[in-house]
C-alpha cells in the first residue's frame, strides 16, 4: 500500500471520528485541507516581508509577468498558482465556497487596490490562478502577501494557509535583511516544520566596490544559519528581464542558475512530499492535542473524583441498603397484587362454594387492609339469602320433577291403552268412554304443570340477577384491594425516589451527567488512539501522538472500567432504573352458568288429544256390515227355499 493511500485512509478515519465526536470538531477543516493536499503537486510557498520582490520572483520562475508587482504593498490575497490548460481564476471564500472569476479581475482581486472587488477580496481565503505554464505541471507556487505590510489581514491570510506548503522560500530584500520582525516571522514558519530556504533578493542593488557580494552573502548566511541551511543571493528583477529578453549575460549576473538548480532538485526530490505530508499530519495531531487538552480541562476530573469519593464513603452504603429493601418490598407488594388478580374469576362461576370462598378470601384481607366493612356485612346477608333462595328453588324443582315423573308414567299407560283400543276389532263402547275420561283427567293434571314450570323459571331469573350482583360486589371489592396495593406500590416509589434524590442531589444529580461526559471522552480517546495506531513510525514516534496518548492515560487513571467514577455512573443507573409496574384495573369478563347451582328441570308434557270418535265410527261400520250380511243371508236363504219347494212342487 502506498503511503498516499495509507495516509488517505487515516485521514478519512480521523475525519469520521471528528464528525462523530462530541468534544471537538474544530480541526475538521484542517483534515479536509490535508486530504486535498495529499493529491496535489508539491507546493512551494514564497514568503517574505512586503516589497521584498516575491511576486517578481514568481514571475521570473514562470518566465512571464503574470503577477502584480508594485512598490507599495501589492499582493493582498494568497495566490495559488496551479497548472491548467487555460488561464483561469478561482476565488476560495473563507466560508468554503468557490467561485470563478474573469482573468481581468486578477489585479483588483489579488492586489491591494480600492475598487469594486474590495469587499469580495476581504471575504476570500485565497485565489487560485491556473496557467498553462509547464513549470506548474510539477510544482504549485503560492504567492503570499508581505508579512509586515501593515495590513493585519495579510498576515492572517498567510498564517492560515501556511499548512498548504511543502517547502518555503523566504525572500529578504537586499537592503533590509533579517530585521527583528522578520526573524519573528521566520520562526513562525519554522513552527510549521516547513523546510525553508533563505533568498536575498535584489542583489543588483549591491555595490561591488564597497564589499564583495560573496562576503555579504556569507555574512548573512552566518547571521541566519539558525534558520536556513542555504542562503542564496539573486536578482529576481534582472532574471525576469533576462528571461523575457533572452539576455544570457544578465541572467548570469542575476545568479538565477542557483534558483533553477534548487527548483529542479525540489521537483526531483521523491521523499519531500511524503515527509511534508507526515509533518502536516503531525502538526494536525498537535492541534488536536491542544483542543483535547482544553476539553479535558473542562471535564474537571479532579472535582468529580472528590465528589464520588465522598459519595462512596457517606451515601453509597445507605442508598445501597435502601435500594435492596425497596426491591424486597416491591416484590412483596407485587406478589399480593398478583394473588388478588388471580382471584378475579376468569372462568364460569362453578358453585356457590366458590362465591363463599371468594368472600372469605376478601374478608381475610380485612385486617391487613381497608376492606369495606359495609361490603362484608351486605355480602354476608346476600350470600345467606342467596343460599336460602337456592334451597327453596331446588326444592320446588324436585317437587315439580317428581310430579313430572308420575305424569310421564300416566302418559305411557294411556298411550298403551290407546294402542290397545285401536287394535281391537270390536272396542266396547264402555271402554272408549273410560279412555276418554282418563285422557281428560291427564290433561287436567298437565295444565297445572305449565304454571309450575313458569314459576320456576322466573325464580331462576331472579336468582341469576342476585348471583350477578354478588359477583359484582366481590369483583369491585377485589379491584379496590388491587388499587390499594397499587397505591402502596406508588407511595413506595415516591418514598424511594425522594430518599434517593435527597442523598444524590446533595452532591448534585448533574454530576452524573458530567461524569458521563468523562466516560464519553474516555471512549472517544480510546477510539482515536486505535485510529492513530497506524503501522507508521512517523506517527507513533511523533511527540504529538505521544501527547495524545498521555491525555488518554490521564483520563484512564480516573475513568477506567470499575474505577469509582465509572462505578458511580453504574450505581446511578441501577438506582434510578427501578421501573414502576403498571397494574391494569380491568377484570376478566365472567360467564355465569346457572346449571351448576340448580337441579335439572324437566320440560312440561304436551296435552293428549287422541281422537276417540274414530273408535265409535269403526264400531258402527262393523255393526252395519254384520246386520247387512245377516239380512242378505235371510233373503237369499228364503229365495233358495222357495225355488226348492217349487221344484219339489210342495
Ligand atoms: N532592484 C530590484 N528591484 C526589485 C527586484 N525584485 C523586485 N523589485 C522591485 O521591488 C518592488 C516590489 O516588488 P514585488 O514583486 O511587488 O514585491 P512583493 O514582495 O511581491 O511585494 P508585496 O506583494 O507587496 O508583498 C517592485 O518595484 C519591483 O520592481 C530586484 O530583484 N531588484
Ligand atoms: Mg507581491
PDB file of C-alpha atoms in Angstrom, residues 18 20-22 49 59 117 232 254 276 330 382 408 496 602:
ATOM      1  CA  UNK A  18     -14.108  14.226  14.477  1.00  0.00           C
ATOM      2  CA  UNK A  20     -18.989  11.913  15.480  1.00  0.00           C
ATOM      3  CA  UNK A  21     -17.079  13.235  18.400  1.00  0.00           C
ATOM      4  CA  UNK A  22     -18.938  15.479  20.799  1.00  0.00           C
ATOM      5  CA  UNK A  49       8.177  40.954   4.058  1.00  0.00           C
ATOM      6  CA  UNK A  59       7.187  35.952 -12.442  1.00  0.00           C
ATOM      7  CA  UNK A 117     -13.915  43.839  -5.739  1.00  0.00           C
ATOM      8  CA  UNK A 232      21.117  32.360  -1.986  1.00  0.00           C
ATOM      9  CA  UNK A 254      21.104  37.637 -11.661  1.00  0.00           C
ATOM     10  CA  UNK A 276       5.914  17.141   4.284  1.00  0.00           C
ATOM     11  CA  UNK A 330     -41.714  -4.022  45.845  1.00  0.00           C
ATOM     12  CA  UNK A 382     -76.583 -11.586  50.326  1.00  0.00           C
ATOM     13  CA  UNK A 408     -94.886 -39.432  32.364  1.00  0.00           C
ATOM     14  CA  UNK A 496     -37.692   5.677  47.280  1.00  0.00           C
ATOM     15  CA  UNK A 602     -87.948 -31.465  33.353  1.00  0.00           C
TER      16      UNK A 602
END
